[in-house]
CSV table of C-alpha atoms and ligand atoms in Angstrom, one decimal:
chain,number,residue,atom,x,y,z
A,1,UNK,CA,63.0,75.9,-8.9
A,2,UNK,CA,64.8,72.7,-8.4
A,3,UNK,CA,67.7,71.1,-10.0
A,4,UNK,CA,69.0,67.2,-9.9
A,5,UNK,CA,72.8,67.2,-10.6
A,6,UNK,CA,73.6,63.6,-11.2
A,7,UNK,CA,77.0,64.0,-13.0
A,8,UNK,CA,78.7,61.9,-10.1
A,9,UNK,CA,76.8,59.0,-10.1
A,10,UNK,CA,77.9,58.3,-13.9
A,11,UNK,CA,80.4,55.9,-14.1
A,12,UNK,CA,82.4,58.6,-16.8
A,13,UNK,CA,83.3,60.5,-13.4
A,14,UNK,CA,83.5,57.8,-11.1
A,15,UNK,CA,84.4,54.6,-12.8
A,16,UNK,CA,82.4,51.5,-13.9
A,17,UNK,CA,82.4,49.9,-10.9
A,18,UNK,CA,80.7,52.3,-8.7
A,19,UNK,CA,79.1,54.3,-11.6
A,20,UNK,CA,76.2,53.8,-14.0
A,21,UNK,CA,76.7,53.7,-17.8
A,22,UNK,CA,74.1,56.2,-19.5
A,23,UNK,CA,73.7,52.4,-21.4
A,24,UNK,CA,71.9,51.5,-18.4
A,25,UNK,CA,69.6,54.0,-17.8
A,26,UNK,CA,68.0,53.3,-21.3
A,27,UNK,CA,67.9,49.3,-20.1
A,28,UNK,CA,65.3,50.3,-18.1
A,29,UNK,CA,63.3,51.8,-20.7
A,30,UNK,CA,60.6,49.8,-21.1
A,31,UNK,CA,59.8,49.0,-17.2
A,32,UNK,CA,59.8,52.1,-16.6
A,33,UNK,CA,57.4,53.4,-19.0
A,34,UNK,CA,55.0,50.1,-17.3
A,35,UNK,CA,55.6,51.6,-14.3
A,36,UNK,CA,54.7,54.6,-15.5
A,37,UNK,CA,51.0,53.5,-17.3
A,38,UNK,CA,50.5,51.7,-14.0
A,39,UNK,CA,50.8,54.6,-11.5
A,40,UNK,CA,47.9,56.3,-13.9
A,41,UNK,CA,45.8,53.4,-13.6
A,42,UNK,CA,46.3,53.4,-10.0
A,43,UNK,CA,46.2,57.2,-9.2
A,44,UNK,CA,42.7,56.6,-7.1
A,45,UNK,CA,44.3,53.4,-5.7
A,46,UNK,CA,47.7,53.1,-4.4
A,47,UNK,CA,49.2,56.3,-6.0
A,48,UNK,CA,46.3,58.3,-4.7
A,49,UNK,CA,48.8,60.2,-2.9
A,50,UNK,CA,49.1,62.1,-5.8
A,51,UNK,CA,46.1,63.7,-6.0
A,52,UNK,CA,46.4,64.9,-3.4
A,53,UNK,CA,47.6,68.3,-4.1
A,54,UNK,CA,44.1,68.9,-5.5
A,55,UNK,CA,42.4,68.9,-2.5
A,56,UNK,CA,40.1,72.1,-1.5
A,57,UNK,CA,41.5,73.5,1.8
A,58,UNK,CA,39.3,75.8,2.9
A,59,UNK,CA,38.1,73.5,5.6
A,60,UNK,CA,41.3,73.2,6.8
A,61,UNK,CA,42.3,76.4,6.9
A,62,UNK,CA,39.2,77.9,8.4
A,63,UNK,CA,40.0,75.5,11.8
A,64,UNK,CA,43.6,76.7,11.7
A,65,UNK,CA,42.5,80.1,11.9
A,66,UNK,CA,39.9,79.6,14.6
A,67,UNK,CA,42.7,77.8,16.7
A,68,UNK,CA,45.1,80.5,15.8
A,69,UNK,CA,42.8,82.8,17.1
A,70,UNK,CA,41.8,81.3,20.6
A,71,UNK,CA,44.7,79.0,21.5
A,72,UNK,CA,48.6,79.2,21.9
A,73,UNK,CA,49.7,75.3,22.0
A,74,UNK,CA,48.9,73.0,19.1
A,75,UNK,CA,49.9,69.1,20.1
A,76,UNK,CA,50.1,66.5,17.6
A,77,UNK,CA,49.1,62.8,19.2
A,78,UNK,CA,50.6,60.7,16.4
A,79,UNK,CA,53.2,58.5,15.4
A,80,UNK,CA,55.3,57.8,12.0
A,81,UNK,CA,53.4,58.7,9.0
A,82,UNK,CA,51.2,60.9,11.5
A,83,UNK,CA,53.9,62.9,12.9
A,84,UNK,CA,57.1,62.8,10.7
A,85,UNK,CA,55.9,64.7,8.2
A,86,UNK,CA,54.4,67.2,10.8
A,87,UNK,CA,57.7,68.0,12.6
A,88,UNK,CA,59.0,67.7,8.8
A,89,UNK,CA,56.7,70.2,7.6
A,90,UNK,CA,57.4,73.0,10.6
A,91,UNK,CA,61.6,72.4,10.6
A,92,UNK,CA,61.6,73.2,6.9
A,93,UNK,CA,59.6,76.5,6.6
A,94,UNK,CA,59.0,77.8,10.4
A,95,UNK,CA,62.7,76.4,11.7
A,96,UNK,CA,63.7,74.1,14.8
A,97,UNK,CA,63.3,77.5,16.8
A,98,UNK,CA,59.8,78.4,16.4
A,99,UNK,CA,58.4,77.5,19.5
A,100,UNK,CA,60.9,79.7,21.3
A,101,UNK,CA,59.8,82.9,19.7
A,102,UNK,CA,56.3,82.0,18.1
A,103,UNK,CA,52.4,81.5,19.3
A,104,UNK,CA,50.7,78.7,18.8
A,105,UNK,CA,53.6,76.7,19.6
A,106,UNK,CA,53.7,73.0,18.1
A,107,UNK,CA,54.6,70.3,19.8
A,108,UNK,CA,54.5,66.4,18.5
A,109,UNK,CA,54.1,63.4,20.9
A,110,UNK,CA,54.8,60.7,19.2
A,111,UNK,CA,56.9,58.3,21.6
A,112,UNK,CA,55.2,56.4,24.9
A,113,UNK,CA,58.1,58.2,26.5
A,114,UNK,CA,57.0,59.0,29.8
A,115,UNK,CA,59.9,61.8,30.6
A,116,UNK,CA,58.9,63.2,26.5
A,117,UNK,CA,54.9,63.1,27.5
A,118,UNK,CA,55.6,65.1,31.5
A,119,UNK,CA,58.1,67.2,29.7
A,120,UNK,CA,55.4,68.5,26.8
A,121,UNK,CA,52.8,68.7,30.0
A,122,UNK,CA,54.8,71.0,31.7
A,123,UNK,CA,55.7,73.5,28.9
A,124,UNK,CA,51.9,74.1,27.8
A,125,UNK,CA,48.7,75.5,29.4
A,126,UNK,CA,45.9,72.4,28.8
A,127,UNK,CA,43.0,75.8,28.7
A,128,UNK,CA,45.1,77.3,26.1
A,129,UNK,CA,45.8,73.5,24.1
A,130,UNK,CA,44.3,72.0,21.0
A,131,UNK,CA,45.6,68.2,20.9
A,132,UNK,CA,45.2,66.7,17.1
A,133,UNK,CA,45.1,63.3,17.7
A,134,UNK,CA,46.3,61.6,14.3
A,135,UNK,CA,46.2,57.7,13.5
A,136,UNK,CA,45.1,56.2,9.9
A,137,UNK,CA,44.3,53.0,11.7
A,138,UNK,CA,42.7,54.8,15.1
A,139,UNK,CA,44.1,52.3,16.9
A,140,UNK,CA,48.1,52.7,17.5
A,141,UNK,CA,49.1,51.6,20.3
A,142,UNK,CA,51.4,55.1,21.3
A,143,UNK,CA,48.9,57.3,20.4
A,144,UNK,CA,46.0,55.7,21.4
A,145,UNK,CA,47.6,55.7,25.0
A,146,UNK,CA,49.0,59.0,24.8
A,147,UNK,CA,45.4,60.2,24.0
A,148,UNK,CA,43.8,58.0,26.4
A,149,UNK,CA,45.9,60.4,29.3
A,150,UNK,CA,45.5,63.4,27.6
A,151,UNK,CA,41.5,62.6,27.2
A,152,UNK,CA,41.5,62.1,31.0
A,153,UNK,CA,43.1,65.0,32.2
A,154,UNK,CA,41.3,68.0,29.8
A,155,UNK,CA,37.8,66.0,31.3
A,156,UNK,CA,39.2,66.2,34.7
A,157,UNK,CA,40.3,69.9,34.2
A,158,UNK,CA,38.3,71.0,31.9
A,159,UNK,CA,34.7,69.1,32.2
A,160,UNK,CA,32.0,69.6,29.3
A,161,UNK,CA,34.4,71.7,27.6
A,162,UNK,CA,37.0,69.2,26.7
A,163,UNK,CA,35.6,68.7,23.2
A,164,UNK,CA,37.1,72.2,22.2
A,165,UNK,CA,40.6,70.6,22.8
A,166,UNK,CA,40.7,68.1,20.4
A,167,UNK,CA,40.8,67.2,16.8
A,168,UNK,CA,40.8,63.5,15.5
A,169,UNK,CA,42.6,62.8,12.0
A,170,UNK,CA,41.3,59.5,10.8
A,171,UNK,CA,39.8,57.3,8.5
A,172,UNK,CA,36.3,58.5,7.3
A,173,UNK,CA,34.9,55.1,8.5
A,174,UNK,CA,37.2,53.0,10.1
A,175,UNK,CA,38.6,52.6,13.4
A,176,UNK,CA,38.5,53.1,16.9
A,177,UNK,CA,39.4,56.8,17.2
A,178,UNK,CA,36.2,57.8,14.6
A,179,UNK,CA,34.0,55.5,16.7
A,180,UNK,CA,34.8,57.1,19.8
A,181,UNK,CA,35.0,60.6,17.7
A,182,UNK,CA,31.1,59.5,16.4
A,183,UNK,CA,30.2,59.1,19.9
A,184,UNK,CA,31.8,62.3,21.6
A,185,UNK,CA,30.9,64.8,19.2
A,186,UNK,CA,34.6,66.0,18.2
A,187,UNK,CA,35.6,67.7,15.6
A,188,UNK,CA,37.4,65.6,13.0
A,189,UNK,CA,39.2,66.1,9.5
A,190,UNK,CA,39.3,62.6,7.3
A,191,UNK,CA,42.3,60.8,6.1
A,192,UNK,CA,41.5,59.4,2.3
A,193,UNK,CA,41.4,55.7,2.9
A,194,UNK,CA,43.5,55.6,0.0
A,195,UNK,CA,46.2,57.5,1.5
A,196,UNK,CA,48.7,55.6,3.7
A,197,UNK,CA,50.6,57.2,6.4
A,198,UNK,CA,54.1,57.8,5.3
A,199,UNK,CA,52.7,59.0,2.3
A,200,UNK,CA,50.3,61.2,3.6
A,201,UNK,CA,51.8,64.5,4.8
A,202,UNK,CA,50.1,66.6,2.4
A,203,UNK,CA,46.6,65.3,3.2
A,204,UNK,CA,45.1,66.7,6.4
A,205,UNK,CA,47.5,64.7,8.6
A,206,UNK,CA,50.2,67.3,7.7
A,207,UNK,CA,48.4,70.5,6.4
A,208,UNK,CA,46.2,71.6,9.6
A,209,UNK,CA,49.3,71.8,11.9
A,210,UNK,CA,51.0,73.7,9.4
A,211,UNK,CA,48.5,76.2,9.2
A,212,UNK,CA,48.0,76.5,12.5
A,213,UNK,CA,51.6,77.3,12.4
A,214,UNK,CA,51.1,80.1,9.9
A,215,UNK,CA,52.9,77.3,6.5
A,216,UNK,CA,51.0,78.8,3.4
A,217,UNK,CA,49.4,75.4,2.6
A,218,UNK,CA,48.2,76.3,-0.6
A,219,UNK,CA,51.8,77.2,-2.0
A,220,UNK,CA,52.5,73.9,-0.5
A,221,UNK,CA,50.4,71.9,-2.7
A,222,UNK,CA,50.7,74.4,-5.7
A,223,UNK,CA,54.7,73.1,-5.7
A,224,UNK,CA,53.2,69.6,-5.2
A,225,UNK,CA,51.2,70.0,-8.3
A,226,UNK,CA,54.1,71.4,-10.3
A,227,UNK,CA,55.4,68.3,-9.7
A,228,UNK,CA,52.8,65.8,-10.8
A,229,UNK,CA,52.1,68.3,-13.8
A,230,UNK,CA,55.5,67.3,-14.7
A,231,UNK,CA,56.0,63.6,-13.1
A,232,UNK,CA,52.8,62.8,-14.8
A,233,UNK,CA,53.5,63.6,-18.3
A,234,UNK,CA,56.5,61.9,-19.3
A,235,UNK,CA,57.9,58.1,-18.5
A,236,UNK,CA,61.0,59.8,-19.7
A,237,UNK,CA,63.8,59.6,-16.7
A,238,UNK,CA,66.0,62.0,-18.1
A,239,UNK,CA,62.8,64.4,-17.7
A,240,UNK,CA,61.0,62.8,-14.8
A,241,UNK,CA,62.6,64.1,-11.2
A,242,UNK,CA,60.9,61.5,-9.3
A,243,UNK,CA,62.0,58.2,-11.6
A,244,UNK,CA,65.3,59.9,-12.2
A,245,UNK,CA,65.8,59.2,-8.0
A,246,UNK,CA,63.9,56.2,-8.3
A,247,UNK,CA,66.0,54.6,-11.2
A,248,UNK,CA,69.5,56.1,-9.9
A,249,UNK,CA,69.0,54.1,-6.5
A,250,UNK,CA,68.1,51.2,-7.6
A,251,UNK,CA,70.6,51.1,-10.0
A,252,UNK,CA,73.2,51.8,-7.7
A,253,UNK,CA,71.9,49.4,-5.4
A,254,UNK,CA,70.9,46.4,-7.2
A,255,UNK,CA,74.4,46.4,-9.7
A,256,UNK,CA,76.3,48.5,-7.9
A,257,UNK,CA,76.1,47.5,-4.2
A,258,UNK,CA,75.2,50.7,-3.0
A,259,UNK,CA,72.9,49.5,0.0
A,260,UNK,CA,72.8,52.5,1.8
A,261,UNK,CA,71.3,55.7,0.5
A,262,UNK,CA,72.6,58.9,2.7
A,263,UNK,CA,70.6,62.1,2.3
A,264,UNK,CA,72.8,65.0,3.7
A,265,UNK,CA,71.3,68.3,3.1
A,266,UNK,CA,73.3,71.6,4.4
A,267,UNK,CA,70.9,73.5,5.9
A,268,UNK,CA,70.0,72.4,9.3
A,269,UNK,CA,66.3,73.4,8.7
A,270,UNK,CA,66.2,70.3,6.6
A,271,UNK,CA,67.2,68.1,8.9
A,272,UNK,CA,63.8,66.5,10.3
A,273,UNK,CA,63.1,66.4,6.2
A,274,UNK,CA,65.5,63.8,6.1
A,275,UNK,CA,63.9,61.9,9.2
A,276,UNK,CA,60.6,61.8,7.0
A,277,UNK,CA,62.4,60.2,4.3
A,278,UNK,CA,64.0,57.7,6.4
A,279,UNK,CA,60.8,56.5,7.1
A,280,UNK,CA,59.4,56.4,3.5
A,281,UNK,CA,62.1,55.2,2.4
A,282,UNK,CA,62.9,52.5,4.5
A,283,UNK,CA,59.2,51.2,5.5
A,284,UNK,CA,58.2,51.4,2.0
A,285,UNK,CA,61.1,49.6,0.3
A,286,UNK,CA,62.5,47.6,2.8
A,287,UNK,CA,61.0,44.5,1.7
A,288,UNK,CA,61.5,40.6,1.0
A,289,UNK,CA,65.4,40.9,1.2
A,290,UNK,CA,65.4,44.2,-1.1
A,291,UNK,CA,65.9,47.8,0.2
A,292,UNK,CA,68.3,50.3,1.0
A,293,UNK,CA,69.0,51.4,4.2
A,294,UNK,CA,68.8,55.6,4.5
A,295,UNK,CA,71.3,56.9,6.6
A,296,UNK,CA,70.9,60.9,7.8
A,297,UNK,CA,73.9,63.2,7.6
A,298,UNK,CA,74.5,67.1,7.9
A,299,UNK,CA,76.4,69.5,6.6
A,300,UNK,CA,78.9,70.8,7.8
A,301,UNK,CA,78.5,68.7,10.7
A,302,UNK,CA,79.1,65.1,9.6
A,303,UNK,CA,81.8,66.5,7.5
A,304,UNK,CA,83.1,66.2,11.4
A,305,UNK,CA,81.7,62.7,12.0
A,306,UNK,CA,80.7,60.3,9.2
A,307,UNK,CA,82.7,61.4,6.2
A,308,UNK,CA,85.7,59.8,7.1
A,309,UNK,CA,83.6,56.4,6.8
A,310,UNK,CA,81.7,58.0,3.6
A,311,UNK,CA,85.1,58.1,1.8
A,312,UNK,CA,87.2,55.2,3.2
A,313,UNK,CA,84.8,52.8,4.6
A,314,UNK,CA,82.9,50.5,2.8
A,315,UNK,CA,81.9,51.1,-0.6
A,316,UNK,CA,78.3,51.1,0.3
A,317,UNK,CA,76.8,53.9,-0.5
A,318,UNK,CA,75.0,57.1,-2.6
A,319,UNK,CA,74.7,60.7,-1.7
A,320,UNK,CA,72.2,63.0,-2.0
A,321,UNK,CA,73.5,66.2,-0.9
A,322,UNK,CA,70.6,69.3,-0.9
A,323,UNK,CA,71.5,72.6,-1.3
A,324,UNK,CA,69.7,75.4,-0.6
A,325,UNK,CA,70.7,78.4,-3.0
A,326,UNK,CA,69.5,81.7,-0.8
A,327,UNK,CA,69.4,81.2,2.9
A,328,UNK,CA,67.2,83.6,4.9
A,329,UNK,CA,69.7,85.2,6.6
A,330,UNK,CA,73.5,85.7,6.5
A,331,UNK,CA,76.3,86.9,8.6
A,332,UNK,CA,79.4,88.4,6.9
A,333,UNK,CA,82.8,87.2,8.7
A,334,UNK,CA,85.0,91.0,9.6
A,335,UNK,CA,88.0,92.0,7.7
A,336,UNK,CA,89.5,93.2,10.9
A,337,UNK,CA,90.4,89.3,12.2
A,338,UNK,CA,93.9,88.4,12.8
A,339,UNK,CA,96.0,87.4,10.0
A,340,UNK,CA,96.4,84.0,10.3
A,341,UNK,CA,92.7,83.5,9.9
A,342,UNK,CA,92.6,86.3,7.5
A,343,UNK,CA,91.7,83.6,4.2
A,344,UNK,CA,87.7,84.0,5.9
A,345,UNK,CA,87.7,87.6,5.7
A,346,UNK,CA,84.5,88.9,3.4
A,347,UNK,CA,83.3,85.4,3.1
A,348,UNK,CA,79.7,85.4,4.6
A,349,UNK,CA,78.6,82.0,6.4
A,350,UNK,CA,76.3,80.9,3.7
A,351,UNK,CA,79.7,80.7,1.5
A,352,UNK,CA,81.2,78.6,3.6
A,353,UNK,CA,78.8,76.4,3.6
A,354,UNK,CA,78.4,76.4,0.4
A,355,UNK,CA,82.2,76.1,-0.4
A,356,UNK,CA,82.5,73.0,2.4
A,357,UNK,CA,79.8,71.3,0.2
A,358,UNK,CA,81.8,72.1,-2.9
A,359,UNK,CA,84.4,70.6,-1.1
A,360,UNK,CA,83.0,67.4,0.5
A,361,UNK,CA,81.2,66.5,-2.9
A,362,UNK,CA,84.8,66.9,-4.8
A,363,UNK,CA,86.8,64.9,-1.9
A,364,UNK,CA,84.1,62.0,-2.1
A,365,UNK,CA,84.1,62.2,-6.0
A,366,UNK,CA,87.4,61.4,-6.1
A,367,UNK,CA,87.1,58.2,-3.6
A,368,UNK,CA,84.7,57.3,-6.1
A,369,UNK,CA,81.7,57.7,-3.8
A,370,UNK,CA,78.5,58.1,-6.2
A,371,UNK,CA,76.5,61.1,-5.5
A,372,UNK,CA,73.8,63.3,-6.6
A,373,UNK,CA,73.0,66.9,-5.5
A,374,UNK,CA,69.4,68.6,-5.5
A,375,UNK,CA,69.6,72.4,-5.3
A,376,UNK,CA,66.6,74.6,-4.5
A,377,UNK,CA,66.9,78.4,-4.6
A,378,UNK,CA,64.9,78.6,-1.6
A,379,UNK,CA,63.4,76.6,1.3
A,380,UNK,CA,59.7,77.9,0.4
A,381,UNK,CA,56.6,76.1,0.9
A,382,UNK,CA,56.5,75.7,-3.0
A,383,UNK,CA,59.6,74.0,-3.4
A,384,UNK,CA,58.9,71.9,-0.3
A,385,UNK,CA,55.7,70.5,-2.1
A,386,UNK,CA,57.5,69.7,-4.9
A,387,UNK,CA,60.2,68.2,-3.2
A,388,UNK,CA,57.8,65.8,-0.7
A,389,UNK,CA,55.6,64.9,-4.0
A,390,UNK,CA,59.0,64.3,-6.2
A,391,UNK,CA,60.3,61.7,-3.1
A,392,UNK,CA,56.9,60.0,-2.4
A,393,UNK,CA,56.6,59.2,-6.3
A,394,UNK,CA,60.1,58.0,-6.2
A,395,UNK,CA,59.5,55.9,-3.6
A,396,UNK,CA,56.4,54.3,-5.2
A,397,UNK,CA,57.9,53.7,-8.2
A,398,UNK,CA,61.0,52.0,-6.9
A,399,UNK,CA,58.8,50.0,-4.8
A,400,UNK,CA,57.8,48.7,-8.4
A,401,UNK,CA,61.4,48.7,-9.7
A,402,UNK,CA,61.7,46.1,-7.0
A,403,UNK,CA,58.3,44.3,-7.8
A,404,UNK,CA,57.3,44.9,-4.0
A,405,UNK,CA,54.2,46.2,-2.6
A,406,UNK,CA,55.7,49.8,-0.9
A,407,UNK,CA,52.4,50.8,0.7
A,408,UNK,CA,52.1,48.0,3.3
A,409,UNK,CA,54.5,46.9,6.0
A,410,UNK,CA,53.7,44.0,7.3
A,411,UNK,CA,57.0,43.5,9.0
A,412,UNK,CA,55.7,46.5,11.8
A,413,UNK,CA,53.1,44.3,12.5
A,414,UNK,CA,54.2,41.5,14.3
A,415,UNK,CA,55.8,43.6,16.8
A,416,UNK,CA,52.8,44.9,17.4
A,417,UNK,CA,51.2,41.9,17.7
A,418,UNK,CA,53.6,41.1,20.3
A,419,UNK,CA,53.2,44.2,22.2
A,420,UNK,CA,49.2,43.2,22.1
A,421,UNK,CA,49.9,39.7,23.8
A,422,UNK,CA,52.2,40.9,26.3
A,423,UNK,CA,49.6,43.9,27.4
A,424,UNK,CA,46.9,40.9,27.5
A,425,UNK,CA,45.1,41.9,24.7
A,426,UNK,CA,42.4,39.7,24.2
A,427,UNK,CA,42.5,37.4,20.7
A,428,UNK,CA,46.5,37.8,21.2
A,429,UNK,CA,47.1,34.8,23.6
A,430,UNK,CA,48.8,32.8,20.9
A,431,UNK,CA,51.6,35.6,20.3
A,432,UNK,CA,52.0,35.5,23.9
A,433,UNK,CA,52.9,32.3,23.6
A,434,UNK,CA,55.1,32.6,20.9
A,435,UNK,CA,56.7,35.8,22.5
A,436,UNK,CA,57.8,33.0,25.4
A,437,UNK,CA,59.3,30.8,23.1
A,438,UNK,CA,61.2,33.7,21.3
A,439,UNK,CA,62.4,36.0,24.2
A,440,UNK,CA,65.1,34.0,25.4
A,441,UNK,CA,67.8,35.5,28.5
A,442,UNK,CA,70.8,33.2,27.7
A,443,UNK,CA,73.8,35.1,27.2
A,444,UNK,CA,73.8,38.1,30.0
A,445,UNK,CA,76.7,40.4,30.9
A,446,UNK,CA,75.8,42.3,33.6
A,447,UNK,CA,77.9,44.9,35.2
A,448,UNK,CA,77.0,46.7,38.6
B,1,PA5,O1,53.4,54.4,7.2
B,1,PA5,C1,52.8,54.2,7.7
B,1,PA5,O2,51.8,53.2,7.6
B,1,PA5,C2,53.3,53.7,9.2
B,1,PA5,O3,54.2,54.6,9.4
B,1,PA5,C3,51.7,54.7,10.1
B,1,PA5,O4,51.9,55.7,9.6
B,1,PA5,C4,52.3,54.4,11.8
B,1,PA5,O5,52.2,53.0,12.3
B,1,PA5,C5,51.2,55.3,12.5
B,1,PA5,O6,50.2,54.4,12.0
B,1,PA5,P1,48.5,54.9,12.2
B,1,PA5,O7,47.9,56.4,11.7
B,1,PA5,O8,47.2,54.2,12.2
B,1,PA5,O9,48.6,55.9,14.1
């Protein structure tokens, strides 16, 4: 079950300056219908991620079972869309403390931060580790740099057996990693060519590490399938959760000046879901002067950190609360507590969490800050699959409302090109020259 309560984004609740009039939704009826048809046409192309729920997972599950039987550590080497979804699935379903109690332990090596790299190496035993190198392009600097060191270390430590400790997840044909994997005879999984990094969590990119850690990936895909059936059926924003989320955020941003989209779950297992959402929303929509800045907040922690700003700061935010009705565990406040704090007695922690959400939401609504609440009954693979699918489709849909391409990331490339120039990569000499023109140290304050 998933429910979207958008009462507090409506103008009859928070006023016309900040809220949306019902008629405003209808103004977009034809545009939404056109986009809906385009999405159907592009299901084999840019919107191929909508077909991922229907894939056959037999091989992934077989491979995952072999890993579970023979290894204690599983390290994902990847970054951006080739890492954030893995962490999100793991934290949402298994919780952030899974590694303290369970095997195989999952580590995500994304950054080229030598201290992080070293810490992960300190925690694992190479002989009991599988490294899953994930890169769609097959050539991302961070991934290839981390992999290169692991590759050499594995060979030095394990000799020819090193191959059993590597799995590559990459484009079926293109890129360095595919070529290298074929030469070396490494086990490989395909990322469908049509699916871009940040839309790939429900492909082998996210599914293998999830299955290795015991997550029911079929149930995850079942939830996504359910959302797909619903969303592909109707262009009516009042019935289609992805279009509703997309259109609300688009109108809030373009017509009401809400240039920041805060996502605030009230369950810490969803913290990495927000990290995943940030990349999806930012990298897909931040183009040609458009876009909405995604911001992370966690209930109740950020009530004691950012809510002051959300209520009384600039009126530039729309907030999405995520509420999970049933937590896996709960704890009751005892009745034998000092009378000064007796108002807590009898309540459970989950009740307090829910009450704090209600209080914060009412306070924000009072300050006319538009907010919506997504409620799921449980944080299980099925509901997570629905949520992932809905946010991916909402992102693609919103990109088409902005009339931009939500599936590319041209602005990311330039920084990479300068880095290639600086590292002395052949063919990037011009970029090194351009870098030297741009990189000036003119105004400096140094404190010793
Ligand atoms: O969404 C995207 O396409 C990017 O964020 C990529 O996921 C990221 O740059 C990593 O790319 P790759 O999977 O090619 O290594």
